[in-house]
Coordinates of C-alpha atoms in Angstrom, one line a residue:
P1 CA 75.8 -108.6 70.3
V2 CA 75.5 -108.1 74.1
S3 CA 78.2 -110.7 74.8
A4 CA 80.4 -109.2 72.2
Y5 CA 79.9 -105.7 73.6
L6 CA 80.7 -106.8 77.1
H7 CA 83.5 -109.4 76.5
C8 CA 85.6 -107.5 74.0
A9 CA 85.1 -103.7 74.3
T10 CA 83.6 -102.3 77.5
M11 CA 83.4 -103.9 80.9
V12 CA 86.4 -106.2 80.5
K13 CA 88.5 -103.2 79.3
L14 CA 87.8 -101.1 82.4
G15 CA 90.7 -102.7 84.3
I16 CA 93.0 -102.3 81.3
F17 CA 92.0 -98.7 81.0
L18 CA 92.6 -98.1 84.7
S19 CA 96.1 -99.8 84.5
A20 CA 96.9 -97.5 81.5
R21 CA 95.7 -94.3 83.3
I22 CA 97.7 -94.9 86.5
F23 CA 100.7 -96.3 84.7
P24 CA 102.7 -92.9 84.8
I25 CA 102.0 -92.7 88.6
F26 CA 103.1 -96.2 89.6
V27 CA 105.7 -97.1 87.0
G28 CA 108.5 -95.8 89.1
T29 CA 107.6 -97.9 92.2
D30 CA 109.4 -101.2 92.9
L31 CA 106.3 -103.4 93.2
W32 CA 104.4 -102.1 90.2
G33 CA 106.0 -104.2 87.5
P34 CA 106.3 -107.5 89.5
L35 CA 102.7 -107.2 90.7
L36 CA 101.2 -106.7 87.2
I37 CA 103.4 -109.2 85.6
S38 CA 102.8 -112.0 88.1
A39 CA 99.0 -111.4 88.3
G40 CA 98.7 -110.9 84.6
F41 CA 100.8 -113.8 83.3
I42 CA 99.4 -116.3 85.8
T43 CA 95.9 -115.2 84.8
M44 CA 96.9 -115.6 81.2
V45 CA 98.1 -119.2 81.6
V46 CA 95.2 -120.3 83.8
G47 CA 92.6 -118.7 81.4
S48 CA 94.2 -120.4 78.4
I49 CA 94.1 -123.8 80.2
L50 CA 90.5 -123.4 81.1
A51 CA 89.6 -122.4 77.5
Y52 CA 91.4 -125.5 76.2
S53 CA 89.6 -127.7 78.8
S54 CA 86.0 -126.4 78.1
H55 CA 83.4 -127.8 75.7
D56 CA 80.9 -124.9 75.7
L57 CA 81.5 -122.6 72.7
K58 CA 80.8 -119.4 74.8
S59 CA 82.9 -120.7 77.8
I60 CA 85.9 -121.3 75.5
L61 CA 85.6 -117.7 74.2
A62 CA 85.0 -116.3 77.7
Y63 CA 88.0 -118.1 79.2
S64 CA 90.2 -117.0 76.3
T65 CA 89.1 -113.4 77.1
V66 CA 90.3 -113.9 80.7
A67 CA 93.6 -115.1 79.3
Q68 CA 93.9 -112.1 76.9
L69 CA 93.1 -109.7 79.7
G70 CA 95.8 -111.2 81.8
F71 CA 98.2 -110.8 78.8
L72 CA 97.2 -107.1 78.5
I73 CA 97.7 -106.4 82.3
G74 CA 101.0 -108.2 82.2
F75 CA 102.0 -106.1 79.2
Y76 CA 101.7 -102.9 81.2
G77 CA 103.8 -104.5 83.9
L78 CA 106.6 -104.9 81.3
G79 CA 106.5 -101.2 80.6
T80 CA 109.4 -98.9 81.5
P81 CA 109.5 -95.3 82.8
V82 CA 109.8 -94.1 79.2
G83 CA 106.4 -95.7 78.4
V84 CA 104.9 -98.6 76.5
Q85 CA 104.7 -99.3 72.8
H86 CA 101.7 -100.3 70.7
D87 CA 99.3 -101.1 73.6
Y88 CA 96.5 -99.7 71.5
F89 CA 97.3 -102.3 68.8
H90 CA 97.1 -105.2 71.3
V91 CA 93.7 -103.9 72.7
L92 CA 92.2 -103.3 69.2
N93 CA 93.4 -106.8 68.0
H94 CA 91.4 -108.3 70.9
V95 CA 88.4 -106.1 70.3
F96 CA 88.1 -107.0 66.6
Y97 CA 88.5 -110.8 66.7
K98 CA 86.7 -111.4 70.0
G99 CA 83.7 -109.3 69.1
S100 CA 83.3 -111.2 65.9
L101 CA 83.7 -114.6 67.5
F102 CA 81.1 -113.9 70.2
M103 CA 78.6 -112.7 67.6
I104 CA 79.2 -115.9 65.6
A105 CA 78.8 -117.9 68.8
G106 CA 75.4 -116.3 69.2
I107 CA 74.5 -117.1 65.6
I108 CA 75.5 -120.7 66.0
D109 CA 73.5 -121.0 69.3
H110 CA 70.5 -119.4 67.6
A111 CA 70.7 -121.7 64.5
A112 CA 71.7 -125.0 66.1
G113 CA 70.1 -124.6 69.6
T114 CA 73.3 -125.6 71.4
R115 CA 76.8 -124.4 72.2
D116 CA 78.2 -127.8 73.1
I117 CA 81.2 -128.1 70.7
R118 CA 81.0 -131.9 70.9
K119 CA 77.6 -131.9 69.2
L120 CA 78.4 -129.3 66.6
G121 CA 80.0 -129.9 63.2
G122 CA 79.4 -129.4 59.5
L123 CA 78.0 -125.9 59.9
F124 CA 80.0 -124.5 57.0
K125 CA 77.4 -125.8 54.5
V126 CA 74.7 -123.9 56.4
M127 CA 76.5 -120.6 57.1
P128 CA 79.6 -120.3 54.9
L129 CA 80.0 -116.6 55.4
A130 CA 80.0 -117.0 59.2
G131 CA 82.3 -119.9 58.8
I132 CA 84.9 -117.9 56.8
A133 CA 84.8 -115.1 59.4
F134 CA 85.1 -117.6 62.2
I135 CA 88.1 -119.2 60.6
I136 CA 89.9 -115.9 60.1
M137 CA 89.2 -114.6 63.5
N138 CA 90.4 -117.9 65.1
L139 CA 93.6 -117.5 63.1
S140 CA 94.0 -114.0 64.6
M141 CA 93.4 -115.4 68.1
A142 CA 96.0 -118.1 67.5
G143 CA 98.5 -115.6 66.1
I144 CA 98.8 -117.0 62.6
P145 CA 100.7 -114.8 60.1
G146 CA 98.6 -112.5 58.0
T147 CA 96.4 -111.4 60.9
M148 CA 96.6 -108.7 63.7
G149 CA 97.1 -111.5 66.2
F150 CA 100.4 -112.5 64.7
V151 CA 101.8 -108.9 64.7
S152 CA 100.6 -108.5 68.3
K153 CA 102.3 -111.8 69.4
E154 CA 105.6 -110.9 67.7
L155 CA 105.7 -107.5 69.4
V156 CA 105.5 -109.1 72.8
I157 CA 108.0 -111.8 72.0
T158 CA 110.4 -109.2 70.7
Q159 CA 110.0 -107.2 73.9
L160 CA 110.6 -110.3 76.1
T161 CA 113.8 -111.2 74.3
Q162 CA 115.3 -107.9 75.5
Y163 CA 115.2 -108.9 79.2
S164 CA 117.8 -110.8 81.2
W165 CA 117.5 -114.6 81.1
Y166 CA 116.2 -115.1 84.7
I167 CA 113.3 -112.7 83.9
R168 CA 112.9 -113.8 80.2
F169 CA 112.7 -117.5 80.9
P170 CA 109.6 -117.7 83.2
L171 CA 107.8 -115.0 81.2
M172 CA 108.6 -116.6 77.9
F173 CA 107.5 -120.0 79.3
A174 CA 104.2 -118.5 80.4
L175 CA 103.7 -116.8 77.0
F176 CA 104.6 -120.0 75.2
T177 CA 102.1 -122.0 77.2
Y178 CA 99.4 -119.4 76.7
A179 CA 100.0 -119.1 72.9
M180 CA 100.2 -122.9 72.5
F181 CA 96.8 -123.5 74.1
M182 CA 95.4 -120.6 72.1
V183 CA 96.5 -122.3 68.9
A184 CA 95.1 -125.7 70.1
F185 CA 91.6 -124.5 71.0
S186 CA 91.4 -122.1 68.1
I187 CA 91.9 -125.0 65.7
R188 CA 89.2 -127.0 67.6
L189 CA 86.8 -124.1 67.5
F190 CA 86.6 -123.7 63.7
K191 CA 87.3 -127.3 62.7
N192 CA 85.0 -129.1 65.2
T193 CA 82.3 -126.5 64.7
F194 CA 82.2 -125.9 60.9
F195 CA 83.6 -129.2 59.7
G196 CA 83.2 -132.8 60.8
T197 CA 80.0 -134.6 61.6
M198 CA 76.9 -133.0 63.1
S199 CA 74.9 -134.8 65.8
E200 CA 71.4 -135.9 64.9
E201 CA 70.0 -133.8 67.7
V202 CA 71.4 -130.6 66.1
K203 CA 70.3 -131.7 62.6
A204 CA 66.7 -131.9 63.8
R205 CA 66.5 -128.3 64.8
L206 CA 69.1 -126.6 62.6
H207 CA 68.0 -123.6 60.5
K208 CA 70.0 -121.3 58.2
P209 CA 70.6 -117.8 59.5
S210 CA 70.0 -114.8 57.2
F211 CA 72.7 -112.8 55.6
L212 CA 71.8 -109.7 57.6
F213 CA 72.1 -111.7 60.8
Q214 CA 75.6 -112.7 59.9
L215 CA 76.7 -109.3 58.5
P216 CA 77.8 -107.6 61.8
A217 CA 80.1 -110.5 62.6
I218 CA 81.7 -110.4 59.2
L219 CA 82.6 -106.7 59.0
P220 CA 85.5 -106.9 61.6
V221 CA 87.2 -109.5 59.4
F222 CA 88.2 -106.9 56.9
L223 CA 89.9 -104.8 59.6
V224 CA 91.8 -107.8 61.0
L225 CA 93.1 -108.7 57.6
L226 CA 93.8 -105.1 56.5
F227 CA 95.8 -104.2 59.7
G228 CA 97.3 -107.7 59.8
L229 CA 98.8 -107.4 56.3
F230 CA 99.5 -103.7 56.6
P231 CA 99.9 -103.0 60.3
N232 CA 101.8 -99.7 59.8
L233 CA 98.5 -98.2 58.5
L234 CA 97.1 -98.6 62.0
G235 CA 100.4 -97.7 63.7
H236 CA 100.4 -94.1 62.2
A237 CA 96.8 -93.6 63.3
L238 CA 97.3 -94.8 66.8
E239 CA 100.5 -92.6 67.3
Q240 CA 98.2 -89.6 67.0
L241 CA 96.4 -90.8 70.2
S242 CA 99.5 -91.2 72.3
V243 CA 99.3 -90.1 75.9
V244 CA 102.2 -88.3 77.6
G245 CA 103.6 -90.6 80.3
L246 CA 102.0 -93.7 79.0
Q247 CA 103.2 -94.3 75.4
A248 CA 106.8 -94.0 74.5
K249 CA 107.8 -91.0 72.4
T250 CA 109.4 -93.2 69.7
M251 CA 107.6 -96.3 68.6
S252 CA 109.1 -99.3 66.8
H253 CA 108.1 -99.9 63.2
L254 CA 105.0 -102.0 62.7
A255 CA 105.4 -104.5 59.8
L256 CA 104.2 -108.0 58.9
W257 CA 107.6 -109.2 57.9
H258 CA 110.8 -108.5 59.9
G259 CA 112.9 -111.3 58.3
F260 CA 113.9 -114.6 59.7
N261 CA 114.5 -113.7 63.3
K262 CA 114.1 -115.1 66.8
P263 CA 110.5 -114.0 67.3
L264 CA 109.5 -115.7 64.0
F265 CA 111.3 -118.9 65.0
L266 CA 109.5 -118.9 68.4
S267 CA 106.2 -118.3 66.7
F268 CA 106.7 -121.3 64.5
I269 CA 107.5 -123.5 67.5
I270 CA 104.4 -122.3 69.3
I271 CA 102.2 -123.0 66.3
C272 CA 103.7 -126.5 65.9
H273 CA 103.2 -127.4 69.6
G274 CA 99.6 -126.1 69.5
V275 CA 98.8 -128.2 66.4
G276 CA 100.3 -131.2 68.2
F277 CA 98.2 -130.6 71.3
Y278 CA 95.1 -130.5 69.1
I279 CA 95.9 -133.7 67.2
V280 CA 96.5 -135.6 70.4
A281 CA 93.3 -134.4 72.0
Q282 CA 91.3 -135.0 68.8
R283 CA 92.5 -138.6 68.5
K284 CA 91.3 -139.2 72.0
Q285 CA 88.0 -137.4 71.2
W286 CA 88.8 -134.9 74.0
K287 CA 87.8 -137.4 76.7
H288 CA 90.8 -136.5 78.8
V289 CA 90.1 -132.8 78.5
F290 CA 88.1 -131.4 81.4
I291 CA 88.3 -128.7 84.0
P292 CA 89.6 -130.1 87.3
K293 CA 87.7 -129.4 90.5
W294 CA 90.4 -127.2 91.9
L295 CA 90.1 -124.9 88.9
K296 CA 86.3 -124.5 89.1
F297 CA 86.3 -121.2 90.7
D298 CA 82.6 -120.6 90.3
D299 CA 81.8 -123.8 92.3
A300 CA 84.3 -122.7 95.0
F301 CA 82.6 -119.3 95.2
N302 CA 79.2 -120.8 95.5
F303 CA 80.5 -123.2 98.2
L304 CA 82.0 -120.4 100.2
Y305 CA 78.9 -118.3 99.8
D306 CA 76.6 -121.1 101.1
K307 CA 78.9 -121.7 104.0
M308 CA 79.1 -118.0 104.9
V309 CA 75.3 -117.7 104.9
Y310 CA 75.0 -120.9 107.0
H311 CA 77.6 -119.7 109.6
A312 CA 76.2 -116.2 109.6
K313 CA 72.7 -117.6 110.5
T314 CA 74.2 -119.8 113.2
V315 CA 76.1 -116.9 114.8
T316 CA 73.0 -114.6 114.6
T317 CA 70.8 -117.3 116.2
A318 CA 73.4 -117.9 118.9
L319 CA 73.9 -114.2 119.8
L320 CA 70.3 -112.9 119.3
G321 CA 68.2 -116.0 119.7
N322 CA 66.3 -115.1 116.6
S323 CA 67.3 -115.2 112.9
S324 CA 64.0 -114.7 111.2
F325 CA 63.8 -112.3 108.2
N326 CA 61.4 -109.9 110.0
F327 CA 63.8 -109.6 113.0
L328 CA 67.0 -108.8 111.1
P329 CA 65.9 -105.4 109.7
V330 CA 65.3 -104.4 113.3
I331 CA 68.9 -105.0 114.1
I332 CA 70.2 -103.4 110.9
V333 CA 68.1 -100.2 111.1
S334 CA 68.7 -99.8 114.8
S335 CA 72.5 -100.2 114.5
L336 CA 72.5 -97.7 111.6
T337 CA 70.4 -95.2 113.5
L338 CA 72.5 -95.4 116.6
L339 CA 75.8 -95.1 114.8
S340 CA 74.6 -92.2 112.7
G341 CA 73.3 -90.4 115.8
Y342 CA 76.5 -91.1 117.7
F343 CA 78.7 -89.5 115.0
I344 CA 76.4 -86.5 114.7
Y345 CA 76.6 -86.0 118.5
L346 CA 80.4 -86.1 118.3
L347 CA 80.5 -83.6 115.4
S348 CA 77.8 -81.3 116.9
T349 CA 80.2 -79.5 119.2
G350 CA 82.3 -78.0 116.3
Y351 CA 79.5 -77.3 113.9
D352 CA 76.9 -74.5 113.6
F353 CA 73.3 -75.3 112.8
A354 CA 71.4 -73.3 110.1
F355 CA 68.2 -72.8 112.0
G356 CA 67.6 -69.8 109.8
A357 CA 66.8 -72.2 107.0
L358 CA 63.7 -73.3 108.9
V359 CA 62.0 -69.9 108.2
M360 CA 59.4 -70.6 105.4
P361 CA 58.7 -67.9 102.8
G362 CA 55.0 -67.0 103.6
Q363 CA 51.7 -68.7 104.2
L364 CA 51.7 -70.6 100.9
A365 CA 54.8 -72.5 102.1
I366 CA 53.1 -73.5 105.3
F367 CA 50.1 -74.7 103.3
V368 CA 52.3 -76.8 101.1
T369 CA 54.1 -78.2 104.1
L370 CA 50.7 -79.3 105.6
L371 CA 49.8 -81.1 102.4
I372 CA 53.2 -82.9 102.5
V373 CA 52.5 -84.0 106.1
L374 CA 49.0 -85.2 105.1
G375 CA 50.5 -87.3 102.4
I376 CA 53.0 -88.8 104.8
V377 CA 50.2 -89.6 107.3
G378 CA 48.2 -91.2 104.5
K379 CA 51.1 -93.3 103.5
V380 CA 51.5 -94.6 107.1
F381 CA 47.9 -95.3 107.9
Y382 CA 46.4 -96.6 104.6
T383 CA 46.4 -100.3 104.3
T384 CA 46.3 -101.0 100.5
W385 CA 49.1 -100.5 98.0
I386 CA 47.2 -98.3 95.7
K387 CA 46.2 -95.8 98.4
K388 CA 49.7 -95.9 99.8
L389 CA 51.1 -95.2 96.4
I390 CA 48.8 -92.2 95.7
A391 CA 49.6 -90.8 99.2
L392 CA 53.4 -91.1 98.5
S393 CA 53.0 -89.4 95.1
V394 CA 51.0 -86.5 96.6
T395 CA 54.0 -86.0 98.9
G396 CA 56.4 -86.0 95.9
F397 CA 54.3 -83.6 93.9
M398 CA 54.0 -81.2 96.9
I399 CA 57.7 -81.1 97.2
T400 CA 57.8 -79.9 93.6
F401 CA 55.8 -76.8 94.7
Y402 CA 58.3 -76.3 97.5
F403 CA 61.1 -76.2 95.0
I404 CA 59.2 -73.6 93.0
L405 CA 58.7 -71.5 96.1
Y406 CA 62.5 -71.5 96.7
R407 CA 63.0 -70.5 93.0
A408 CA 64.6 -73.7 91.8
P409 CA 62.6 -74.5 88.6
D410 CA 65.1 -77.1 87.3
L411 CA 64.8 -79.1 90.5
A412 CA 61.0 -78.7 90.3
L413 CA 60.9 -80.0 86.7
T414 CA 63.2 -82.9 87.6
Q415 CA 61.1 -83.8 90.6
L416 CA 57.9 -83.6 88.6
L417 CA 59.2 -85.9 85.8
I418 CA 60.5 -88.4 88.3
E419 CA 57.3 -88.5 90.3
T420 CA 55.2 -88.9 87.2
V421 CA 57.3 -91.7 85.7
S422 CA 57.6 -93.5 89.0
L423 CA 53.8 -93.3 89.5
I424 CA 53.0 -94.6 86.0
L425 CA 55.6 -97.4 86.3
V426 CA 54.3 -98.7 89.6
L427 CA 50.6 -98.4 88.6
L428 CA 51.3 -100.2 85.4
F429 CA 53.2 -102.9 87.2
L430 CA 50.3 -103.5 89.6
T431 CA 47.6 -103.4 87.0
R432 CA 49.4 -105.6 84.5
L433 CA 50.2 -108.4 87.0
P434 CA 48.2 -111.6 86.4
K435 CA 45.1 -111.8 88.6
E436 CA 46.4 -114.6 90.8
D437 CA 49.5 -112.5 91.5
N438 CA 47.9 -109.1 91.8
I439 CA 48.6 -107.5 95.1
K440 CA 47.2 -104.0 94.6
N441 CA 44.2 -104.7 96.8
K442 CA 45.9 -106.8 99.4
T443 CA 46.0 -105.3 102.9
L444 CA 49.2 -104.9 104.9
K445 CA 48.9 -106.3 108.4
L446 CA 51.6 -105.5 110.9
G447 CA 51.8 -106.5 114.5
K448 CA 51.8 -103.9 117.2
T449 CA 55.5 -104.5 117.9
N450 CA 56.4 -104.1 114.2
Q451 CA 54.2 -101.0 114.0
F452 CA 56.0 -99.4 117.0
F453 CA 59.4 -100.2 115.6
A454 CA 58.5 -98.9 112.1
I455 CA 57.3 -95.6 113.6
L456 CA 60.2 -95.3 115.9
S457 CA 62.9 -96.0 113.3
S458 CA 61.2 -93.7 110.7
V459 CA 61.2 -90.8 113.2
A460 CA 64.8 -91.5 114.2
I461 CA 66.0 -91.6 110.7
G462 CA 64.0 -88.5 109.8
V463 CA 65.6 -86.6 112.7
I464 CA 69.1 -87.7 111.8
V465 CA 68.6 -86.6 108.2
F466 CA 67.1 -83.3 109.3
V467 CA 69.9 -82.5 111.7
S468 CA 72.5 -83.5 109.1
I469 CA 71.0 -81.0 106.6
L470 CA 71.1 -78.3 109.3
M471 CA 74.7 -79.0 110.0
V472 CA 75.7 -79.1 106.3
T473 CA 73.9 -75.9 105.4
G474 CA 75.2 -74.2 108.6
N475 CA 78.8 -74.9 107.7
P476 CA 79.2 -74.2 103.9
N477 CA 82.4 -75.0 102.1
A478 CA 84.8 -72.1 101.8
N479 CA 85.1 -72.6 98.1
P480 CA 81.6 -73.6 96.8
M481 CA 81.4 -75.1 93.3
G482 CA 78.5 -72.8 92.3
K483 CA 80.7 -69.7 92.2
Y484 CA 83.0 -71.4 89.7
F485 CA 80.1 -72.2 87.4
I486 CA 78.7 -68.7 87.7
D487 CA 82.0 -67.0 87.0
N488 CA 82.8 -69.3 83.9
T489 CA 79.4 -69.8 82.4
L490 CA 79.9 -66.9 79.9
P491 CA 83.7 -67.1 79.1
L492 CA 83.9 -70.9 78.9
A493 CA 80.4 -72.1 77.9
Q494 CA 79.1 -68.9 76.1
G495 CA 75.8 -69.0 77.9
S496 CA 74.1 -66.8 80.4
N497 CA 71.9 -69.5 82.0
A498 CA 74.2 -71.2 84.5
V499 CA 71.8 -74.2 84.9
N500 CA 71.8 -74.9 81.2
T501 CA 75.5 -74.6 80.8
I502 CA 76.2 -76.9 83.8
L503 CA 73.9 -79.6 82.3
V504 CA 75.0 -79.3 78.7
D505 CA 78.6 -78.1 78.9
F506 CA 80.2 -78.7 82.3
R507 CA 78.3 -81.9 83.0
G508 CA 77.6 -83.1 79.4
Y509 CA 78.4 -86.8 79.9
D510 CA 76.5 -86.9 83.2
T511 CA 73.5 -85.4 81.5
M512 CA 73.8 -87.9 78.6
G513 CA 73.8 -90.7 81.2
E514 CA 70.7 -89.3 82.9
I515 CA 68.9 -89.1 79.5
T516 CA 70.0 -92.7 78.8
V517 CA 68.3 -93.8 82.1
L518 CA 65.1 -92.0 81.1
V519 CA 65.1 -93.7 77.7
I520 CA 65.5 -97.1 79.4
A521 CA 62.7 -96.2 81.8
L522 CA 60.6 -95.2 78.8
L523 CA 61.2 -98.6 77.2
G524 CA 60.2 -100.3 80.4
V525 CA 56.9 -98.3 80.4
L526 CA 56.3 -99.2 76.8
G527 CA 56.9 -102.9 77.6
L528 CA 54.4 -102.7 80.5
V529 CA 51.8 -100.9 78.4
M530 CA 52.1 -103.4 75.5
R531 CA 52.0 -106.4 77.8
K532 CA 48.6 -108.0 78.2
R533 CA 47.3 -109.1 81.6
G534 CA 48.0 -112.7 82.4
R535 CA 49.9 -113.2 79.1
T536 CA 52.5 -116.0 79.2
S537 CA 56.0 -114.7 78.7
H538 CA 58.2 -115.7 75.7
V539 CA 60.6 -117.4 78.1
A540 CA 57.9 -119.3 79.8
R541 CA 56.5 -120.6 76.4
L542 CA 60.0 -121.7 75.4
T543 CA 60.4 -123.5 78.7
S544 CA 57.1 -125.3 78.3
L545 CA 58.1 -126.3 74.8
D546 CA 61.4 -127.7 76.0
E547 CA 59.6 -129.7 78.7

């Protein structure tokens, strides 16, 4: 489910969403179309070749996602100033079939213990429902009639036939190559996985998945078939979501059958070539199919990263005479401090400093400030993690009282919650560690040079932050945001408490995100509470069993 969520609906669609949002801005520029078309269609072809050349079930689906995303990016490059047509249909087609395929890949991995397509086979007898869903979704991915994939492919082919031959030929060739490989590895996916002979290794550990385990992957099948056979049902619904400047005002009619025309003839040729590629590769048992070294971008990235680290260390040693881990933070923090101080010095001549903000409201504020200072001193001079943690928490809780003194109860409540959660999390983390790894009572020993640098850098950073705050508060913005919220909290949000309306109405999605973070933190706390000290993790037990 996580792979399905990421690979079909959310993270991979962010680039598509961005291209759609900025389409009205850049569609009139000369480089917009060629840039998206070249980048998108090259990615589409390379992704389809990598998918055809892979043997891991999840890698095939992931590379096909790369190809499909290249197709979608290139599609926006084909758009005209009047807008694009049926982009929602192309996106939803990919969401439905790829989400189901990734979930079925997870089911197969869970049941068979491997994703190597060369070892799989004969799974249809074990999981017929997942097998039927897998076949239908592969048909949609290959663009076979009766599915959403076929309608999507015909729409693009029809659009390409409207261009001049010198533009149409390279783009049609790229689309032909992409669709041909999609047909070839789609056939391989369902035939070599659910039919054929299963290896003895897989037979030994195969188990039948439950119906409920397969159900989420089966549900999208009905949508792919419904909107594949009756695409106009989806077309009317998506027209209600059209965006001015992105979608064309008049859309072409969506239908499964447009008669015997050029797109249908080209689709037939693509399918025949894809079937031929599969037959040839299957007869040779896919021995000639592999990813060449020059297309292994992950290996190239790792190689470049290792070389970068090696040369960075060499340069550091040559210039500084020392490349140890303890010495590098000295350079980083010193450089950051000096640069920040230099820019503050340059800006100080044109800025006022809000020294009036230093006046504390009464003796209670002075007492709270002293407690904060004591907490900081304890954090510096204590030598064990537990004592340092308590001292740091005392500082945080005292800042909560400072917010109350300045009449900011929302900030005080937030600070109190964060300090409480952080303290509990770190304490649980320290107490739940295995005894041999427990560091809560270990002392921290720093040399005199490191102690001097730590104190000096801390004071310097504190001074920079302090001066920056005085500069910001002394030079307020001419149009502060707070005034807008105060003026509109009643007419727009129908609430008299501006803090509440900001959190719930004006910043509703931000608040939802913050609540989500708190829920995740709560789950982390529960996991630490339920974990027994020294208990071997589930992953470790599986690793020991494999060994």
